Backbone as JSON Lines, residues from 0, in Angstrom:
{"i":0,"aa":"M","n":[113.05,61.69,94.17],"ca":[114.0,60.65,94.52],"c":[113.56,59.94,95.81]}
{"i":1,"aa":"E","n":[112.94,60.66,96.71],"ca":[112.54,60.08,97.99],"c":[111.53,58.95,97.8]}
{"i":2,"aa":"D","n":[110.59,59.14,96.84],"ca":[109.56,58.12,96.63],"c":[110.14,56.84,96.05]}
{"i":3,"aa":"I","n":[111.18,56.92,95.25],"ca":[111.77,55.72,94.68],"c":[112.5,54.9,95.75]}
{"i":4,"aa":"R","n":[113.02,55.54,96.79],"ca":[113.69,54.81,97.86],"c":[112.7,54.06,98.73]}
{"i":5,"aa":"R","n":[111.48,54.54,98.8],"ca":[110.48,53.9,99.66],"c":[109.88,52.66,99.03]}
{"i":6,"aa":"R","n":[109.9,52.6,97.7],"ca":[109.33,51.43,97.04],"c":[110.25,50.24,97.19]}
{"i":7,"aa":"G","n":[109.7,49.11,97.52],"ca":[110.48,47.89,97.61],"c":[111.36,47.84,98.84]}
{"i":8,"aa":"R","n":[112.02,46.73,99.0],"ca":[112.87,46.52,100.15],"c":[114.32,46.83,99.79]}
{"i":9,"aa":"A","n":[115.0,47.5,100.67],"ca":[116.38,47.91,100.4],"c":[117.36,46.85,100.86]}
{"i":10,"aa":"A","n":[118.43,46.68,100.1],"ca":[119.53,45.81,100.48],"c":[120.62,46.69,101.08]}
{"i":11,"aa":"G","n":[121.24,46.23,102.15],"ca":[122.28,47.02,102.8],"c":[123.59,46.27,102.89]}
{"i":12,"aa":"D","n":[124.61,47.0,103.26],"ca":[125.96,46.45,103.43],"c":[126.0,45.62,104.71]}
{"i":13,"aa":"R","n":[126.18,44.33,104.57],"ca":[126.15,43.45,105.75],"c":[127.45,43.48,106.55]}
{"i":14,"aa":"T","n":[128.48,44.11,106.02],"ca":[129.75,44.21,106.77],"c":[129.9,45.57,107.45]}
{"i":15,"aa":"W","n":[128.91,46.47,107.28],"ca":[129.04,47.82,107.81],"c":[129.11,47.83,109.34]}
{"i":16,"aa":"R","n":[128.3,47.05,110.01],"ca":[128.29,47.06,111.48],"c":[129.64,46.69,112.07]}
{"i":17,"aa":"D","n":[130.26,45.67,111.53],"ca":[131.58,45.26,112.03],"c":[132.63,46.35,111.79]}
{"i":18,"aa":"S","n":[132.58,46.96,110.62],"ca":[133.53,48.04,110.32],"c":[133.28,49.25,111.2]}
{"i":19,"aa":"A","n":[132.01,49.56,111.44],"ca":[131.68,50.7,112.31],"c":[132.1,50.41,113.75]}
{"i":20,"aa":"R","n":[131.91,49.18,114.18],"ca":[132.32,48.79,115.53],"c":[133.83,48.91,115.7]}
{"i":21,"aa":"L","n":[134.58,48.52,114.69],"ca":[136.04,48.66,114.72],"c":[136.44,50.14,114.77]}
{"i":22,"aa":"A","n":[135.78,50.98,113.99],"ca":[136.08,52.42,113.99],"c":[135.81,53.03,115.36]}
{"i":23,"aa":"V","n":[134.69,52.67,115.96],"ca":[134.36,53.19,117.29],"c":[135.38,52.69,118.31]}
{"i":24,"aa":"G","n":[135.76,51.43,118.22],"ca":[136.76,50.88,119.14],"c":[138.1,51.58,119.03]}
{"i":25,"aa":"C","n":[138.52,51.85,117.81],"ca":[139.79,52.56,117.61],"c":[139.72,53.98,118.17]}
{"i":26,"aa":"A","n":[138.63,54.67,117.92],"ca":[138.49,56.04,118.42],"c":[138.42,56.06,119.94]}
{"i":27,"aa":"L","n":[137.67,55.13,120.53],"ca":[137.59,55.07,122.0],"c":[138.93,54.67,122.61]}
{"i":28,"aa":"G","n":[139.62,53.75,121.96],"ca":[140.94,53.34,122.44],"c":[141.92,54.49,122.41]}
{"i":29,"aa":"F","n":[141.94,55.23,121.32],"ca":[142.81,56.38,121.21],"c":[142.48,57.41,122.29]}
{"i":30,"aa":"G","n":[141.2,57.74,122.4],"ca":[140.78,58.74,123.39],"c":[141.1,58.3,124.81]}
{"i":31,"aa":"G","n":[140.81,57.05,125.11],"ca":[141.06,56.55,126.46],"c":[142.54,56.53,126.8]}
{"i":32,"aa":"L","n":[143.36,56.07,125.87],"ca":[144.8,56.01,126.12],"c":[145.43,57.39,126.25]}
{"i":33,"aa":"T","n":[145.02,58.32,125.39],"ca":[145.6,59.66,125.49],"c":[145.19,60.35,126.79]}
{"i":34,"aa":"L","n":[143.94,60.17,127.19],"ca":[143.5,60.75,128.47],"c":[144.24,60.11,129.64]}
{"i":35,"aa":"L","n":[144.41,58.79,129.57],"ca":[145.1,58.08,130.65],"c":[146.56,58.5,130.76]}
{"i":36,"aa":"V","n":[147.25,58.59,129.63],"ca":[148.66,59.0,129.64],"c":[148.79,60.44,130.13]}
{"i":37,"aa":"D","n":[147.91,61.31,129.67],"ca":[147.95,62.7,130.1],"c":[147.65,62.83,131.59]}
{"i":38,"aa":"W","n":[146.69,62.06,132.07],"ca":[146.34,62.08,133.5],"c":[147.5,61.54,134.34]}
{"i":39,"aa":"D","n":[148.13,60.45,133.86],"ca":[149.25,59.85,134.59],"c":[150.45,60.8,134.66]}
{"i":40,"aa":"A","n":[150.65,61.59,133.62],"ca":[151.75,62.56,133.61],"c":[151.44,63.79,134.46]}
{"i":41,"aa":"G","n":[150.2,63.91,134.87],"ca":[149.81,65.05,135.7],"c":[149.58,66.32,134.91]}
{"i":42,"aa":"T","n":[149.38,66.2,133.61],"ca":[149.22,67.4,132.77],"c":[147.81,67.51,132.2]}
{"i":43,"aa":"L","n":[146.89,66.69,132.67],"ca":[145.53,66.71,132.13],"c":[144.76,67.92,132.68]}
{"i":44,"aa":"T","n":[144.31,68.76,131.78],"ca":[143.48,69.91,132.11],"c":[142.19,69.79,131.33]}
{"i":45,"aa":"P","n":[141.17,70.55,131.68],"ca":[139.92,70.48,130.89],"c":[140.14,70.81,129.41]}
{"i":46,"aa":"A","n":[141.01,71.76,129.12],"ca":[141.28,72.1,127.72],"c":[141.95,70.94,126.99]}
{"i":47,"aa":"R","n":[142.9,70.28,127.64],"ca":[143.58,69.14,127.01],"c":[142.62,67.95,126.86]}
{"i":48,"aa":"A","n":[141.76,67.75,127.85],"ca":[140.77,66.68,127.75],"c":[139.84,66.93,126.56]}
{"i":49,"aa":"L","n":[139.43,68.17,126.39],"ca":[138.58,68.52,125.26],"c":[139.32,68.29,123.94]}
{"i":50,"aa":"L","n":[140.61,68.59,123.9],"ca":[141.41,68.35,122.71],"c":[141.44,66.86,122.38]}
{"i":51,"aa":"W","n":[141.68,66.01,123.39],"ca":[141.74,64.57,123.14],"c":[140.39,64.02,122.68]}
{"i":52,"aa":"V","n":[139.31,64.54,123.26],"ca":[137.97,64.09,122.85],"c":[137.7,64.53,121.41]}
{"i":53,"aa":"A","n":[138.1,65.75,121.07],"ca":[137.9,66.24,119.7],"c":[138.73,65.43,118.7]}
{"i":54,"aa":"L","n":[139.95,65.1,119.06],"ca":[140.77,64.27,118.16],"c":[140.19,62.87,118.01]}
{"i":55,"aa":"S","n":[139.63,62.33,119.08],"ca":[138.98,61.02,118.99],"c":[137.77,61.07,118.07]}
{"i":56,"aa":"A","n":[137.0,62.15,118.16],"ca":[135.85,62.31,117.27],"c":[136.31,62.44,115.82]}
{"i":57,"aa":"A","n":[137.4,63.15,115.6],"ca":[137.93,63.28,114.24],"c":[138.39,61.92,113.7]}
{"i":58,"aa":"I","n":[139.03,61.13,114.55],"ca":[139.46,59.8,114.13],"c":[138.25,58.94,113.79]}
{"i":59,"aa":"L","n":[137.2,59.03,114.61],"ca":[135.99,58.27,114.32],"c":[135.39,58.68,112.98]}
{"i":60,"aa":"S","n":[135.33,59.98,112.71],"ca":[134.74,60.42,111.44],"c":[135.57,59.98,110.24]}
{"i":61,"aa":"M","n":[136.89,59.84,110.41],"ca":[137.73,59.37,109.31],"c":[137.62,57.86,109.1]}
{"i":62,"aa":"L","n":[137.5,57.12,110.19],"ca":[137.48,55.66,110.09],"c":[136.1,55.08,109.82]}
{"i":63,"aa":"L","n":[135.05,55.81,110.15],"ca":[133.69,55.29,109.99],"c":[133.4,55.1,108.5]}
{"i":64,"aa":"P","n":[133.07,53.88,108.09],"ca":[132.83,53.64,106.67],"c":[131.49,54.2,106.22]}
{"i":65,"aa":"A","n":[131.39,54.46,104.94],"ca":[130.13,54.91,104.37],"c":[129.14,53.74,104.37]}
{"i":66,"aa":"R","n":[127.89,54.05,104.61],"ca":[126.84,53.02,104.62],"c":[126.18,52.98,103.25]}
{"i":67,"aa":"V","n":[126.18,51.82,102.63],"ca":[125.66,51.65,101.27],"c":[124.36,50.86,101.33]}
{"i":68,"aa":"T","n":[123.33,51.39,100.68],"ca":[122.05,50.71,100.56],"c":[121.59,50.81,99.11]}
{"i":69,"aa":"A","n":[120.8,49.85,98.7],"ca":[120.29,49.85,97.33],"c":[118.91,49.23,97.3]}
{"i":70,"aa":"G","n":[118.15,49.65,96.35],"ca":[116.81,49.11,96.14],"c":[116.5,49.14,94.66]}
{"i":71,"aa":"P","n":[115.27,48.85,94.3],"ca":[114.9,48.85,92.89],"c":[115.07,50.23,92.26]}
{"i":72,"aa":"G","n":[116.09,50.38,91.43],"ca":[116.31,51.61,90.7],"c":[117.14,52.66,91.39]}
{"i":73,"aa":"W","n":[117.7,52.4,92.55],"ca":[118.5,53.42,93.25],"c":[119.62,52.78,94.06]}
{"i":74,"aa":"L","n":[120.64,53.58,94.31],"ca":[121.79,53.2,95.14],"c":[122.17,54.43,95.95]}
{"i":75,"aa":"A","n":[122.37,54.26,97.25],"ca":[122.69,55.39,98.12],"c":[123.94,55.08,98.93]}
{"i":76,"aa":"V","n":[124.77,56.1,99.11],"ca":[125.97,56.01,99.95],"c":[125.87,57.13,100.97]}
{"i":77,"aa":"R","n":[125.82,56.75,102.25],"ca":[125.69,57.74,103.32],"c":[126.95,57.72,104.17]}
{"i":78,"aa":"S","n":[127.65,58.84,104.16],"ca":[128.84,59.01,104.99],"c":[128.44,59.84,106.21]}
{"i":79,"aa":"P","n":[129.36,60.03,107.16],"ca":[128.99,60.84,108.33],"c":[128.58,62.27,107.98]}
{"i":80,"aa":"L","n":[129.04,62.79,106.84],"ca":[128.75,64.18,106.5],"c":[127.64,64.37,105.47]}
{"i":81,"aa":"R","n":[127.43,63.4,104.58],"ca":[126.42,63.6,103.54],"c":[125.9,62.28,103.01]}
{"i":82,"aa":"R","n":[124.8,62.41,102.27],"ca":[124.18,61.25,101.63],"c":[124.07,61.54,100.14]}
{"i":83,"aa":"R","n":[124.5,60.58,99.34],"ca":[124.41,60.72,97.88],"c":[123.62,59.54,97.33]}
{"i":84,"aa":"T","n":[122.74,59.83,96.39],"ca":[121.9,58.81,95.8],"c":[121.92,58.97,94.28]}
{"i":85,"aa":"V","n":[121.99,57.85,93.58],"ca":[121.86,57.85,92.12],"c":[120.76,56.89,91.72]}
{"i":86,"aa":"R","n":[120.17,57.17,90.58],"ca":[119.19,56.26,90.01],"c":[119.95,55.3,89.1]}
{"i":87,"aa":"T","n":[119.97,54.04,89.48],"ca":[120.73,53.06,88.71],"c":[120.04,52.69,87.41]}
{"i":88,"aa":"D","n":[118.76,52.99,87.29],"ca":[118.05,52.67,86.05],"c":[118.15,53.8,85.02]}
{"i":89,"aa":"S","n":[118.89,54.87,85.35],"ca":[119.11,55.95,84.38],"c":[120.53,56.47,84.49]}
{"i":90,"aa":"L","n":[121.49,55.55,84.55],"ca":[122.9,55.93,84.61],"c":[123.39,56.41,83.24]}
{"i":91,"aa":"V","n":[124.29,57.38,83.25],"ca":[124.91,57.84,82.01],"c":[126.4,57.52,81.98]}
{"i":92,"aa":"Y","n":[127.01,57.31,83.16],"ca":[128.45,57.07,83.21],"c":[128.78,56.16,84.39]}
{"i":93,"aa":"V","n":[129.66,55.21,84.14],"ca":[130.22,54.37,85.18],"c":[131.72,54.3,84.93]}
{"i":94,"aa":"G","n":[132.5,54.63,85.95],"ca":[133.95,54.57,85.81],"c":[134.58,53.97,87.05]}
{"i":95,"aa":"Q","n":[135.77,53.47,86.88],"ca":[136.52,52.89,87.99],"c":[137.88,53.56,88.05]}
{"i":96,"aa":"Y","n":[138.3,53.91,89.26],"ca":[139.64,54.45,89.41],"c":[140.29,53.82,90.62]}
{"i":97,"aa":"G","n":[141.62,53.79,90.6],"ca":[142.38,53.19,91.67],"c":[142.62,51.72,91.43]}
{"i":98,"aa":"D","n":[143.73,51.23,92.01],"ca":[144.06,49.82,91.86],"c":[143.92,49.08,93.18]}
{"i":99,"aa":"V","n":[144.58,49.58,94.21],"ca":[144.57,48.9,95.51],"c":[143.22,49.09,96.19]}
{"i":100,"aa":"A","n":[142.79,50.34,96.34],"ca":[141.49,50.65,96.93],"c":[140.62,51.23,95.82]}
{"i":101,"aa":"A","n":[140.15,50.36,94.95],"ca":[139.42,50.8,93.78],"c":[138.04,51.34,94.15]}
{"i":102,"aa":"H","n":[137.62,52.36,93.42],"ca":[136.31,52.98,93.61],"c":[135.56,52.99,92.3]}
{"i":103,"aa":"L","n":[134.25,52.91,92.41],"ca":[133.36,53.0,91.27],"c":[132.69,54.36,91.32]}
{"i":104,"aa":"V","n":[132.66,55.06,90.19],"ca":[132.0,56.36,90.1],"c":[130.75,56.18,89.24]}
{"i":105,"aa":"L","n":[129.61,56.61,89.76],"ca":[128.34,56.49,89.05],"c":[127.73,57.87,88.86]}
{"i":106,"aa":"R","n":[127.21,58.15,87.66],"ca":[126.48,59.4,87.39],"c":[125.18,59.05,86.69]}
{"i":107,"aa":"D","n":[124.1,59.74,87.07],"ca":[122.82,59.48,86.44],"c":[122.35,60.67,85.61]}
{"i":108,"aa":"T","n":[121.21,60.52,84.97],"ca":[120.68,61.56,84.08],"c":[120.24,62.8,84.84]}
{"i":109,"aa":"H","n":[120.03,62.69,86.13],"ca":[119.59,63.83,86.95],"c":[120.76,64.64,87.49]}
{"i":110,"aa":"G","n":[121.98,64.27,87.12],"ca":[123.16,65.0,87.56],"c":[123.73,64.52,88.88]}
{"i":111,"aa":"S","n":[123.15,63.51,89.48],"ca":[123.66,62.97,90.74],"c":[124.91,62.14,90.48]}
{"i":112,"aa":"R","n":[125.81,62.15,91.45],"ca":[127.09,61.44,91.32],"c":[127.43,60.83,92.67]}
{"i":113,"aa":"L","n":[127.97,59.62,92.66],"ca":[128.47,59.04,93.9],"c":[129.66,58.15,93.61]}
{"i":114,"aa":"E","n":[130.46,57.96,94.67],"ca":[131.61,57.06,94.6],"c":[131.35,55.92,95.57]}
{"i":115,"aa":"L","n":[131.78,54.73,95.16],"ca":[131.49,53.53,95.93],"c":[132.73,52.65,95.96]}
{"i":116,"aa":"D","n":[133.08,52.16,97.13],"ca":[134.2,51.25,97.29],"c":[133.82,49.9,96.7]}
{"i":117,"aa":"L","n":[134.67,49.35,95.83],"ca":[134.36,48.07,95.19],"c":[134.3,46.92,96.17]}
{"i":118,"aa":"G","n":[135.03,47.03,97.28],"ca":[134.99,45.97,98.29],"c":[133.6,45.74,98.84]}
{"i":119,"aa":"V","n":[132.79,46.79,98.88],"ca":[131.42,46.67,99.37],"c":[130.61,45.79,98.41]}
{"i":120,"aa":"L","n":[130.79,45.97,97.12],"ca":[130.06,45.15,96.15],"c":[130.54,43.71,96.18]}
{"i":121,"aa":"H","n":[131.85,43.5,96.38],"ca":[132.37,42.14,96.46],"c":[131.82,41.41,97.68]}
{"i":122,"aa":"A","n":[131.63,42.12,98.77],"ca":[131.17,41.5,100.02],"c":[129.66,41.36,100.12]}
{"i":123,"aa":"N","n":[128.93,42.02,99.22],"ca":[127.47,42.04,99.32],"c":[126.82,41.72,97.98]}
{"i":124,"aa":"P","n":[126.53,40.46,97.73],"ca":[125.93,40.08,96.45],"c":[124.57,40.74,96.19]}
{"i":125,"aa":"L","n":[123.8,41.02,97.25],"ca":[122.5,41.66,97.04],"c":[122.65,43.09,96.54]}
{"i":126,"aa":"L","n":[123.64,43.81,97.05],"ca":[123.9,45.15,96.54],"c":[124.32,45.08,95.07]}
{"i":127,"aa":"W","n":[125.19,44.12,94.76],"ca":[125.64,43.96,93.38],"c":[124.45,43.64,92.47]}
{"i":128,"aa":"H","n":[123.54,42.79,92.94],"ca":[122.37,42.43,92.14],"c":[121.51,43.66,91.83]}
{"i":129,"aa":"E","n":[121.28,44.5,92.85],"ca":[120.47,45.71,92.63],"c":[121.16,46.65,91.64]}
{"i":130,"aa":"L","n":[122.47,46.82,91.78],"ca":[123.21,47.68,90.85],"c":[123.18,47.1,89.44]}
{"i":131,"aa":"D","n":[123.42,45.82,89.32],"ca":[123.45,45.17,88.01],"c":[122.09,45.25,87.33]}
{"i":132,"aa":"T","n":[121.02,45.05,88.08],"ca":[119.67,45.15,87.52],"c":[119.4,46.57,87.0]}
{"i":133,"aa":"G","n":[119.79,47.57,87.77],"ca":[119.62,48.95,87.34],"c":[120.45,49.28,86.11]}
{"i":134,"aa":"V","n":[121.67,48.76,86.07],"ca":[122.54,49.0,84.91],"c":[121.94,48.38,83.66]}
{"i":135,"aa":"R","n":[121.38,47.19,83.79],"ca":[120.74,46.56,82.62],"c":[119.59,47.41,82.1]}
{"i":136,"aa":"R","n":[118.82,48.02,83.01],"ca":[117.74,48.91,82.59],"c":[118.3,50.16,81.89]}
{"i":137,"aa":"S","n":[119.41,50.67,82.41],"ca":[120.05,51.84,81.77],"c":[120.51,51.5,80.36]}
{"i":138,"aa":"V","n":[121.06,50.32,80.17],"ca":[121.51,49.89,78.85],"c":[120.31,49.72,77.92]}
{"i":139,"aa":"E","n":[119.22,49.12,78.43],"ca":[118.01,48.94,77.62],"c":[117.43,50.27,77.18]}
{"i":140,"aa":"R","n":[117.44,51.26,78.08],"ca":[116.89,52.58,77.77],"c":[117.83,53.44,76.94]}
{"i":141,"aa":"G","n":[119.09,53.04,76.84],"ca":[120.06,53.76,76.05],"c":[120.68,54.96,76.75]}
{"i":142,"aa":"T","n":[120.53,55.04,78.06],"ca":[121.12,56.19,78.77],"c":[122.58,55.96,79.12]}
{"i":143,"aa":"L","n":[122.98,54.72,79.33],"ca":[124.37,54.42,79.71],"c":[125.25,54.46,78.47]}
{"i":144,"aa":"R","n":[126.06,55.5,78.39],"ca":[126.9,55.7,77.21],"c":[128.34,55.23,77.45]}
{"i":145,"aa":"R","n":[128.83,55.35,78.68],"ca":[130.21,54.97,79.0],"c":[130.25,54.17,80.28]}
{"i":146,"aa":"G","n":[130.92,53.04,80.25],"ca":[131.16,52.28,81.46],"c":[130.55,50.9,81.52]}
{"i":147,"aa":"A","n":[129.83,50.49,80.52],"ca":[129.24,49.15,80.54],"c":[130.32,48.08,80.62]}
{"i":148,"aa":"D","n":[131.47,48.31,79.99],"ca":[132.57,47.34,80.02],"c":[133.16,47.23,81.43]}
{"i":149,"aa":"V","n":[133.2,48.33,82.16],"ca":[133.71,48.31,83.54],"c":[132.82,47.43,84.4]}
{"i":150,"aa":"L","n":[131.52,47.58,84.25],"ca":[130.59,46.78,85.04],"c":[130.58,45.31,84.62]}
{"i":151,"aa":"A","n":[130.77,45.04,83.35],"ca":[130.85,43.64,82.89],"c":[132.06,42.95,83.51]}
{"i":152,"aa":"R","n":[133.2,43.66,83.51],"ca":[134.42,43.11,84.12],"c":[134.23,42.9,85.62]}
{"i":153,"aa":"L","n":[133.62,43.88,86.27],"ca":[133.36,43.78,87.7],"c":[132.4,42.63,88.0]}
{"i":154,"aa":"G","n":[131.41,42.45,87.16],"ca":[130.46,41.35,87.33],"c":[131.15,39.99,87.26]}
{"i":155,"aa":"H","n":[132.08,39.86,86.33],"ca":[132.83,38.6,86.23],"c":[133.69,38.37,87.48]}
{"i":156,"aa":"E","n":[134.32,39.43,87.97],"ca":[135.13,39.3,89.19],"c":[134.28,38.87,90.38]}
{"i":157,"aa":"I","n":[133.13,39.5,90.55],"ca":[132.26,39.18,91.69],"c":[131.71,37.77,91.55]}
{"i":158,"aa":"D","n":[131.3,37.38,90.35],"ca":[130.8,36.03,90.14],"c":[131.88,34.99,90.4]}
{"i":159,"aa":"D","n":[133.11,35.25,89.96],"ca":[134.22,34.33,90.21],"c":[134.51,34.2,91.71]}
{"i":160,"aa":"T","n":[134.5,35.33,92.41],"ca":[134.74,35.31,93.85],"c":[133.68,34.51,94.57]}
{"i":161,"aa":"N","n":[132.42,34.73,94.21],"ca":[131.33,34.0,94.85],"c":[131.37,32.51,94.52]}
{"i":162,"aa":"A","n":[131.71,32.17,93.29],"ca":[131.81,30.76,92.91],"c":[132.93,30.06,93.69]}
{"i":163,"aa":"R","n":[134.08,30.76,93.84],"ca":[135.17,30.18,94.63],"c":[134.77,29.98,96.09]}
{"i":164,"aa":"A","n":[134.02,30.94,96.63],"ca":[133.56,30.83,98.03],"c":[132.62,29.65,98.2]}
{"i":165,"aa":"V","n":[131.73,29.42,97.25],"ca":[130.82,28.29,97.32],"c":[131.58,26.98,97.21]}
{"i":166,"aa":"L","n":[132.55,26.92,96.3],"ca":[133.35,25.7,96.15],"c":[134.19,25.43,97.39]}
{"i":167,"aa":"D","n":[134.77,26.47,97.98],"ca":[135.55,26.3,99.2],"c":[134.68,25.82,100.35]}
{"i":168,"aa":"A","n":[133.48,26.39,100.48],"ca":[132.58,26.0,101.57],"c":[132.09,24.57,101.42]}
{"i":169,"aa":"S","n":[131.97,24.11,100.17],"ca":[131.51,22.74,99.95],"c":[132.65,21.73,99.92]}
{"i":170,"aa":"G","n":[133.88,22.22,99.99],"ca":[135.03,21.31,100.0],"c":[135.4,20.74,98.65]}
{"i":171,"aa":"L","n":[135.02,21.38,97.57],"ca":[135.27,20.87,96.23],"c":[136.55,21.41,95.6]}
{"i":172,"aa":"T","n":[137.3,22.25,96.3],"ca":[138.53,22.79,95.7],"c":[139.75,22.06,96.18]}
């Protein structure tokens, strides 16, 4: 799997930095305010300071978004705790769950599985292109047995969103 990630140029989530910056800001704000309030009340001790720093780190780990990258034949999602990679050119299952915060579930022939936030694909046409290209290869090879309809519907949604954005930017709507 490592050699397939090295081939070609990878596309990444272009909104990840802003989301990560917001997560860090929230965690630092929480930590700073709790330390300040505790210090002002006169109850700040080294143990309490360590508690506030640990809670700030926990908040950061919860708010930090997963980093999504894709290249020819692969898609990877790296969270603070683990990295998951699937081969998009040998998918066997694609499913979608959730309505408000919908997620895409991908499984490949090697047993790898990952979950991906659909908002990332909507915001990053290059990631969508890499996934769509891999899915087409999976369909051609006959490995994708379930989920082609989910991706077709998602493709129409992403194309419609991008078309509306182009029309809005050009002033044609």
